[in-house]
Short mmCIF file of C-alpha atoms in Angstrom, two decimals:
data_model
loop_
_atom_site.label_atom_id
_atom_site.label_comp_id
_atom_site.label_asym_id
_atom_site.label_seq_id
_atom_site.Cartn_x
_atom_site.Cartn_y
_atom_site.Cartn_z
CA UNK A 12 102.29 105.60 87.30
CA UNK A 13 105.54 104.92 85.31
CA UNK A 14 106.93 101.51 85.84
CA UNK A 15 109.84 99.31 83.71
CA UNK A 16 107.41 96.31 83.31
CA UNK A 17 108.83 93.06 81.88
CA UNK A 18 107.51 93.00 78.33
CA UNK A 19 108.74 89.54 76.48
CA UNK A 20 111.97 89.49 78.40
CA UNK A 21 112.94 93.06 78.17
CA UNK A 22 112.03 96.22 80.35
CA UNK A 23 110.07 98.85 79.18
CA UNK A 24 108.95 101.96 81.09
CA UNK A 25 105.13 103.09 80.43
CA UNK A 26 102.51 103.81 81.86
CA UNK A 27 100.36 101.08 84.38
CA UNK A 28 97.53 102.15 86.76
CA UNK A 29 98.37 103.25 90.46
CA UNK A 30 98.40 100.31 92.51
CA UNK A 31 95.29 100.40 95.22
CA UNK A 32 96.23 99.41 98.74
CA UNK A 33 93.32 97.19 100.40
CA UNK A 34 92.48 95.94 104.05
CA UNK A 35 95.81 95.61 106.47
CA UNK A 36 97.90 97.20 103.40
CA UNK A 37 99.60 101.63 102.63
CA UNK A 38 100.74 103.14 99.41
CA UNK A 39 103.88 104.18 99.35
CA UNK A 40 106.29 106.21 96.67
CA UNK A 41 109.48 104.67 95.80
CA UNK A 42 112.32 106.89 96.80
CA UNK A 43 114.83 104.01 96.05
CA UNK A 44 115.37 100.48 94.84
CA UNK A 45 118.45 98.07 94.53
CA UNK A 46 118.90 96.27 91.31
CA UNK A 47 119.27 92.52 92.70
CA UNK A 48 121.41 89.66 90.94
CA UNK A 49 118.39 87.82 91.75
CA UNK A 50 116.84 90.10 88.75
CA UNK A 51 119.30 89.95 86.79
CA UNK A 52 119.22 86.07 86.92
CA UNK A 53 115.51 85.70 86.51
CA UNK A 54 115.81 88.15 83.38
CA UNK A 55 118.28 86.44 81.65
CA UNK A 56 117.07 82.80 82.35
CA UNK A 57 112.90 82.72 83.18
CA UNK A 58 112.19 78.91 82.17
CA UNK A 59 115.34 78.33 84.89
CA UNK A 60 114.06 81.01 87.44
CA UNK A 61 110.17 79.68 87.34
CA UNK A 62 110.84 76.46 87.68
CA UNK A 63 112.97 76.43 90.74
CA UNK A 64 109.97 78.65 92.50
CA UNK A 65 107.70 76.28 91.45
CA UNK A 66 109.65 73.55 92.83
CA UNK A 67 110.39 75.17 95.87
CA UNK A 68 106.88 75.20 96.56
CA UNK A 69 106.34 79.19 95.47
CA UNK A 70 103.49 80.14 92.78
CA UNK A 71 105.77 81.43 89.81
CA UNK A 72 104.63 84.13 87.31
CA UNK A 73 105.95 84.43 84.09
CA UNK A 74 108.86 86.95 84.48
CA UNK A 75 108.90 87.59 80.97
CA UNK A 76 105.70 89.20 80.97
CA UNK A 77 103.86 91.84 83.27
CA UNK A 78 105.98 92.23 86.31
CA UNK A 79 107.34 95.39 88.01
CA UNK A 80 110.31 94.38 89.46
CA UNK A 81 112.31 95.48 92.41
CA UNK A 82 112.54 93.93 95.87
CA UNK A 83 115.13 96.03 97.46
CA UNK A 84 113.09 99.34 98.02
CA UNK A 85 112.96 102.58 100.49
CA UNK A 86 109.65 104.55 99.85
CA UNK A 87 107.55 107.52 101.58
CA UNK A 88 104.33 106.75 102.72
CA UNK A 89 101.35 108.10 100.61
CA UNK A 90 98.20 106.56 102.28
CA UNK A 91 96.84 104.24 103.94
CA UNK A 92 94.10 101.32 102.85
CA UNK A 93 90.89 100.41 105.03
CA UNK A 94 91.57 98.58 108.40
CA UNK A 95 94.99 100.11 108.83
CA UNK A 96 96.12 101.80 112.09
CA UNK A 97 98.06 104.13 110.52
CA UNK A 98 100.87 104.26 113.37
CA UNK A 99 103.32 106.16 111.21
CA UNK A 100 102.30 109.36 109.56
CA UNK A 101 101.95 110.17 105.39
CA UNK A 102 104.96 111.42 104.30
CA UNK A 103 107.27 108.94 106.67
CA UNK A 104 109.98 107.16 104.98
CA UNK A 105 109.80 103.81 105.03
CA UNK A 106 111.78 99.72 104.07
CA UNK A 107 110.98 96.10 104.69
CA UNK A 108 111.19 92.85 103.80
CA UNK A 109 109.79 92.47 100.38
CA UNK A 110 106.66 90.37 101.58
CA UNK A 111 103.40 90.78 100.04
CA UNK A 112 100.16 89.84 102.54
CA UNK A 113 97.04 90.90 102.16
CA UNK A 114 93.48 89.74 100.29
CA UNK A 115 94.94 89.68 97.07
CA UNK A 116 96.93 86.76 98.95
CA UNK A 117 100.97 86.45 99.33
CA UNK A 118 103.95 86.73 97.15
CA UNK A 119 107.71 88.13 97.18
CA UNK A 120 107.50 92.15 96.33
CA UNK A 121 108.17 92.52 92.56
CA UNK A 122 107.50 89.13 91.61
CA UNK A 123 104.03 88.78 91.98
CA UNK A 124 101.76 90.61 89.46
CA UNK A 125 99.40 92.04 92.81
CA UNK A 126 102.40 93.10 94.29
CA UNK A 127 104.66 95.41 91.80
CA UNK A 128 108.24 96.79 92.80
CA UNK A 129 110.10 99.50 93.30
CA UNK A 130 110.68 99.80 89.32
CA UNK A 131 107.66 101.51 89.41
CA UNK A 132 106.43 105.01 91.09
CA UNK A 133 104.60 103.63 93.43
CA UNK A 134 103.95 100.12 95.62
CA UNK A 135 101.37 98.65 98.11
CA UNK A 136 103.65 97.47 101.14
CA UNK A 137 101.84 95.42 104.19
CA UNK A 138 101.40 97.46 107.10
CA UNK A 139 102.37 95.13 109.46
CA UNK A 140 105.96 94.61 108.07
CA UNK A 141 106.90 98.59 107.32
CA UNK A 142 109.58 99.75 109.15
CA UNK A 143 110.43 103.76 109.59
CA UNK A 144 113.93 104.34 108.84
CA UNK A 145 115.71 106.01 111.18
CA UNK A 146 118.11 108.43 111.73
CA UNK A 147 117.73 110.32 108.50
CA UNK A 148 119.65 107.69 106.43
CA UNK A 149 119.38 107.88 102.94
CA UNK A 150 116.68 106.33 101.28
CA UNK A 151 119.46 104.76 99.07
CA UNK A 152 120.96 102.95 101.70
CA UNK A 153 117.91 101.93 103.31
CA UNK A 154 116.83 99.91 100.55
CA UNK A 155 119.99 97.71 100.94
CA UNK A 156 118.69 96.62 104.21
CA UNK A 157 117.07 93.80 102.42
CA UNK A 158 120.36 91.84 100.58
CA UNK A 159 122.06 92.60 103.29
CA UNK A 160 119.48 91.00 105.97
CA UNK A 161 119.72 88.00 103.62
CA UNK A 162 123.78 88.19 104.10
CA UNK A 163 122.59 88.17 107.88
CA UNK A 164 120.09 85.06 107.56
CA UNK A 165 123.42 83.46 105.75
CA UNK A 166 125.78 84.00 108.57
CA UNK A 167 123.20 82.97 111.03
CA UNK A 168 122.54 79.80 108.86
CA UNK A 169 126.80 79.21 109.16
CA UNK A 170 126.45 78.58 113.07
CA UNK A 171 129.87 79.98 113.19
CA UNK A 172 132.29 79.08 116.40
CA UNK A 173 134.63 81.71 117.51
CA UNK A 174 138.09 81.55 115.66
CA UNK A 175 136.32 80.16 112.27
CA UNK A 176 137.85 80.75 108.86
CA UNK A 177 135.43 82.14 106.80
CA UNK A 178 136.09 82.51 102.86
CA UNK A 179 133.69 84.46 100.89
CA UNK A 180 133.20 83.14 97.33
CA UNK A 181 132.26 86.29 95.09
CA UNK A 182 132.32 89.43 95.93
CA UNK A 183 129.07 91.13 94.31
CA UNK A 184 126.18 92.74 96.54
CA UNK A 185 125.60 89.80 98.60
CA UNK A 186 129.10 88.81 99.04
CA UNK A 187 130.14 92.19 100.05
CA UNK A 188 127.47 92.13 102.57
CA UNK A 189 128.52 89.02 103.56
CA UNK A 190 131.84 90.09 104.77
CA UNK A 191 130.30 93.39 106.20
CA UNK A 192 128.57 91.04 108.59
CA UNK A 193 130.65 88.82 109.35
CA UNK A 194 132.70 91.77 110.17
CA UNK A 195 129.85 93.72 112.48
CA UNK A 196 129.19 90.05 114.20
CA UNK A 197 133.56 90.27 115.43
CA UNK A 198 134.38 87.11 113.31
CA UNK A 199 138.25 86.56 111.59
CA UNK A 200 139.50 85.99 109.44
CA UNK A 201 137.46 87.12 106.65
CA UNK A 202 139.00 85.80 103.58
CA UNK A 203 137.41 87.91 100.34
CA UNK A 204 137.88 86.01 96.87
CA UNK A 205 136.95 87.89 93.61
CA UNK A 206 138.53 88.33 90.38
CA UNK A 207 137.89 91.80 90.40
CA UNK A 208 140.60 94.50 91.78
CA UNK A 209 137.63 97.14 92.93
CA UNK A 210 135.08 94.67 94.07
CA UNK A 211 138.08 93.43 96.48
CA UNK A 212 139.13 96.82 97.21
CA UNK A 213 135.53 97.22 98.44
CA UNK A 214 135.48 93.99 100.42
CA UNK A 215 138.67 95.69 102.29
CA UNK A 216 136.91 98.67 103.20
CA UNK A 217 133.83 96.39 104.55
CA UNK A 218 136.20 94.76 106.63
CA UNK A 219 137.92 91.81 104.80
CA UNK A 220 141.66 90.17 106.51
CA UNK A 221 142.64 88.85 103.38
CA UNK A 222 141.80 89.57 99.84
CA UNK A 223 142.30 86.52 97.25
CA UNK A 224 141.94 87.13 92.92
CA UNK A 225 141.92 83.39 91.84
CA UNK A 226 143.41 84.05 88.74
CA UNK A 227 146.62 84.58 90.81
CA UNK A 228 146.13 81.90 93.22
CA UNK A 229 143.62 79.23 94.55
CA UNK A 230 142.40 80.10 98.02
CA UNK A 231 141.85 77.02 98.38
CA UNK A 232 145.73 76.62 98.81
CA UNK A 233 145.42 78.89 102.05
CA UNK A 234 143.71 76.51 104.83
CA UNK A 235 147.03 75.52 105.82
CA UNK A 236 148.36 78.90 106.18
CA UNK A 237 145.36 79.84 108.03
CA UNK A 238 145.54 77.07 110.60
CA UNK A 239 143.21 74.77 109.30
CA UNK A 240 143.73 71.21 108.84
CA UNK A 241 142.40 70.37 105.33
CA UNK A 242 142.76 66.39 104.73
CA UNK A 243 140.20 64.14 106.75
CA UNK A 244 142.51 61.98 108.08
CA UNK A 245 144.75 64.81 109.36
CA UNK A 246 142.20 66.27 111.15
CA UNK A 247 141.15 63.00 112.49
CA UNK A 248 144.63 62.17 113.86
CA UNK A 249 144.35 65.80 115.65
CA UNK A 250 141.32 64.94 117.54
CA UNK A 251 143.06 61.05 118.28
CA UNK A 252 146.00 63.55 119.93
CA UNK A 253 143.35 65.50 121.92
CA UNK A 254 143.34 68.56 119.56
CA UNK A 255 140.32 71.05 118.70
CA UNK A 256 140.86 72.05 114.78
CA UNK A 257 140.47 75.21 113.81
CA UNK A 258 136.69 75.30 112.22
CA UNK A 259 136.14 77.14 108.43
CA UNK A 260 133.12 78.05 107.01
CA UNK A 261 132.79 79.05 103.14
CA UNK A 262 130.20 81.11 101.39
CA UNK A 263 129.42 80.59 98.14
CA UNK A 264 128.09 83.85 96.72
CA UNK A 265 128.45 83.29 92.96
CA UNK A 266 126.01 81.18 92.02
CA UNK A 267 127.09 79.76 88.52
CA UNK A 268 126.85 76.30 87.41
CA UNK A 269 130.36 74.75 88.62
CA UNK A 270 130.76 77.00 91.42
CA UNK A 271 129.32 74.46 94.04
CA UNK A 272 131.21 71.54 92.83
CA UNK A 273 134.60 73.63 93.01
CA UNK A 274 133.75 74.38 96.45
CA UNK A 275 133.18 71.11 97.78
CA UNK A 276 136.69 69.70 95.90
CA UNK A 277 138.32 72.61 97.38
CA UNK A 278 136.17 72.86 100.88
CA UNK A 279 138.71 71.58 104.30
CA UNK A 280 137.26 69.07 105.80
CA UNK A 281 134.38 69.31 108.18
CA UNK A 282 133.95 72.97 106.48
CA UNK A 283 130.46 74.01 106.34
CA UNK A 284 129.19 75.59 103.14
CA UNK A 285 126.50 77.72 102.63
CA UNK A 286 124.75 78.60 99.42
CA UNK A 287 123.68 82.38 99.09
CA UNK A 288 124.44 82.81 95.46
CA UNK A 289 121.15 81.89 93.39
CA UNK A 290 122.22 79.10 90.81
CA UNK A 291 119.69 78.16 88.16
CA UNK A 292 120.90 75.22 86.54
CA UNK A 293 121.74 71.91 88.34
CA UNK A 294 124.94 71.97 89.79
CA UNK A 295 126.41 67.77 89.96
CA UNK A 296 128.49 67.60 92.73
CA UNK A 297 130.54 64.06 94.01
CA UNK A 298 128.93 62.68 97.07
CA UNK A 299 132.01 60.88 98.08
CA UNK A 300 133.81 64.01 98.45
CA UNK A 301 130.63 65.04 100.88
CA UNK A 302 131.22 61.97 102.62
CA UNK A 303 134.62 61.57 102.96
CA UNK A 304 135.85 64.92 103.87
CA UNK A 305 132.10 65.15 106.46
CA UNK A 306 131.37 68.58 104.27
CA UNK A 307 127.93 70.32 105.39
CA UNK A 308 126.10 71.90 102.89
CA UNK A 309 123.66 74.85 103.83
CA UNK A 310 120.93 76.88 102.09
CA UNK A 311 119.99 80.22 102.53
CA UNK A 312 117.21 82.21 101.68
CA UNK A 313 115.92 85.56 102.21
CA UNK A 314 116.19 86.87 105.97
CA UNK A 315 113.35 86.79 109.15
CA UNK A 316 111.51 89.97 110.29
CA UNK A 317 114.04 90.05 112.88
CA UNK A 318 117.00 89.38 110.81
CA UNK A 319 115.74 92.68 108.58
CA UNK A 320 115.20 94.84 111.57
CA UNK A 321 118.72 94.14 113.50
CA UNK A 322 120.19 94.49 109.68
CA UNK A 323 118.58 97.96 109.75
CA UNK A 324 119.69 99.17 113.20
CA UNK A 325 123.02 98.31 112.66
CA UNK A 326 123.16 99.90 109.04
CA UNK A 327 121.37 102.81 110.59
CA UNK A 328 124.02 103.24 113.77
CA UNK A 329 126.67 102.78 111.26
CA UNK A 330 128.31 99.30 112.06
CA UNK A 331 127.44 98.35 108.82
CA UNK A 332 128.44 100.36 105.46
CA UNK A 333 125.36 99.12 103.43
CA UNK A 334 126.18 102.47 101.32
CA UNK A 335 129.95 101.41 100.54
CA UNK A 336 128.90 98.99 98.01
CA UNK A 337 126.60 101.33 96.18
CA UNK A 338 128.58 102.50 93.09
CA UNK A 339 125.50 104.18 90.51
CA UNK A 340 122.07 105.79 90.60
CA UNK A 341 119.87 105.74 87.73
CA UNK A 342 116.26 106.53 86.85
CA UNK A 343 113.34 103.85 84.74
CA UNK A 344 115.28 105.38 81.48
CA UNK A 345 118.19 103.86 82.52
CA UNK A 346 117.39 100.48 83.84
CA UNK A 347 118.50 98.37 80.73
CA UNK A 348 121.90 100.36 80.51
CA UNK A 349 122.24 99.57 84.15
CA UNK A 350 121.80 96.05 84.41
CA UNK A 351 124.20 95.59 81.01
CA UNK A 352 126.88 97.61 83.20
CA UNK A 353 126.18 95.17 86.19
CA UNK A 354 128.10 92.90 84.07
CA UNK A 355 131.54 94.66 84.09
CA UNK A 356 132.80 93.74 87.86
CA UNK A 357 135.32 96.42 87.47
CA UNK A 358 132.70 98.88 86.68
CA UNK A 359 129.74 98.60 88.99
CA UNK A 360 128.63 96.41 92.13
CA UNK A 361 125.16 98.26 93.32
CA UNK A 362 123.47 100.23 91.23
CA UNK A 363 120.28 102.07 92.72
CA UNK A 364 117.13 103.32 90.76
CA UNK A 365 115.07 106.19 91.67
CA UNK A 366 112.12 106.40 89.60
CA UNK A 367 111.48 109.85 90.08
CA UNK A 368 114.64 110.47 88.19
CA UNK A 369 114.35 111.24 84.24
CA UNK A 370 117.62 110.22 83.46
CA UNK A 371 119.28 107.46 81.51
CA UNK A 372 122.73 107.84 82.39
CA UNK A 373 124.20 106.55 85.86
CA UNK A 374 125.81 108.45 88.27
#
């Protein structure tokens, strides 16, 4: 099959063997596959990237060398491998959560050399964690079931009260899904805060109250404005007087060095926080600002089987524009153009690649 295999760093499309589904696992064709930041991170910093899976407790495999990528996939079944049950028919399209399991063991979809992406042709999926799409959506969409199930895990990780002020730090993929579920779940406001003018005219259309570009203005000058108490000791002599302040809740969906550390300076106090950007590098942050202001700090990491399949019902029965934030297709050709375009805000947000496309350019 054709694949864009990492090759010291780079992608390059060539030919690899077909992959060969065994016991519990089906062969599917990729139809469609997000490019993730998550990619786009690990390509540009490996040493960082394998060394946080190791120490996470994850088996890491040198990105830089023999991987198909591509984790956000829709495909059409081809066949099946022994010991299957073979519930849905050949020719059925197909997403899931990008989990390999099988006898070749278990790894994250296009990270793990037995398990290659959706940058190729073809992929071995696990039977017992392929979901039909339904309703006839569009194969593009579908794939985006994934980052935004992880946008779901992420608001489910926020335990958010009714009336919370959420603010959405960066509005790429994930932070754009973030608002499009906080939006499906009923919460308000959603403040959106990006530098870019389309990626927050996207958040608007997902749902957003209030759009912020910080080179205009902090948003963190806001919390008053938005009925939120943000000293410690104000909000302390509001409970003294009996009173229940307003709660706020702040996503951090950049994940660049710094980013955390502005947060928590900026954060109200008794905000939660929770991390869905993927930063690399350490991040110092002060731990009497943590203390003081009684700041909770979350992490959040991909999404549970149920997290993907509600994510894909309500994407499916439209209370969820997955598709809004999809701004480019491409084919293997056009891969390396596409992620160097991911890095104009203004230009792209989602970018989708169909392998059975010969083109380079993006549409």
């Amino acid at each position: 099959m054709r694949a864009a295999v990492t090759r010291a760093g780079k992608l390059v499309v060539e030919e690899v063997p077909d992959p060969v589904p065994r016991a519990g696992q089906v062969l599917v064709r990729t139809l469609a596959c997000g490019i993730c930041g998550s990619d786009l991170h690990a390509l540009d910093d490996p040493e960082a990237f394998n060394d946080v899976v190791r120490r996470s407790g994850g088996t890491a495999h040198d990105i830089r060398d023999g991987l198909v990528l591509g984790h956000e996939f829709a495909a059409e079944i081809v066949d099946y491998g022994p010991g299957t049950v073979g519930a849905l028919p050949v020719g059925t399209v197909v997403c899931g959560p990008p989990i390999g399991a099988g006898p070749q063991g278990t790894g994250i979809v296009g990270y793990t050399p037995a398990y290659p992406g959706g940058f190729g042709e073809y992929m071995i999926l696990s039977e017992a964690f392929t979901l039909p799409v339904p309703n006839g959506l569009d194969p593009r969409t579908a794939a985006l079931t994934e980052p935004f199930s992880v946008a779901a895990r992420a608001v489910r990780r926020a335990e958010l009260a009714p009336g919370t002020v959420t603010m959405v730090i960066g509005l790429g993929p994930v932070g754009l899904a973030v608002v499009a579920v906080l939006k499906a779940r009923g919460h308000a406001p959603v403040v959106a805060v990006d530098f870019s003018p389309r990626r927050r005219a996207m958040a608007a259309r997902l749902g957003a109250d209030l759009l912020i570009d910080p080179a205009v203005e902090s948003p963190y000058d806001r919390w008053t404005s938005l009925g939120v108490i943000p000293g410690m000791m104000d909000r302390m002599a509001a409970e003294y007087r009996g009173l229940r302040p307003t709660e706020a809740a702040v996503f951090e969906c950049v994940g660049a060095p710094g980013m955390l550390a502005r947060v928590v300076e900026g954060a109200p106090a008794a905000a939660r926080i929770v991390l869905v950007g993927v930063c690399l590098r350490p991040d110092p942050i002060d731990p009497g600002l943590l203390a003081n202001k009684e700041l909770d700090i979350r992490g959040s990491f991909g999404s549970s089987p149920a997290e993907y399949r509600q994510t894909l019902r309500e994407i499916a029965e439209g209370r969820i524009d997955a598709g809004a934030v999809i701004t480019g297709t491409t084919g293997l050709n056009g891969l390396t153009g596409a992620i160097a375009e991911l890095g104009e805000p203004d230009r792209h947000a989602k970018i989708v690649v169909d392998p059975s496309l010969d083109r380079a350019a993006i549409r």
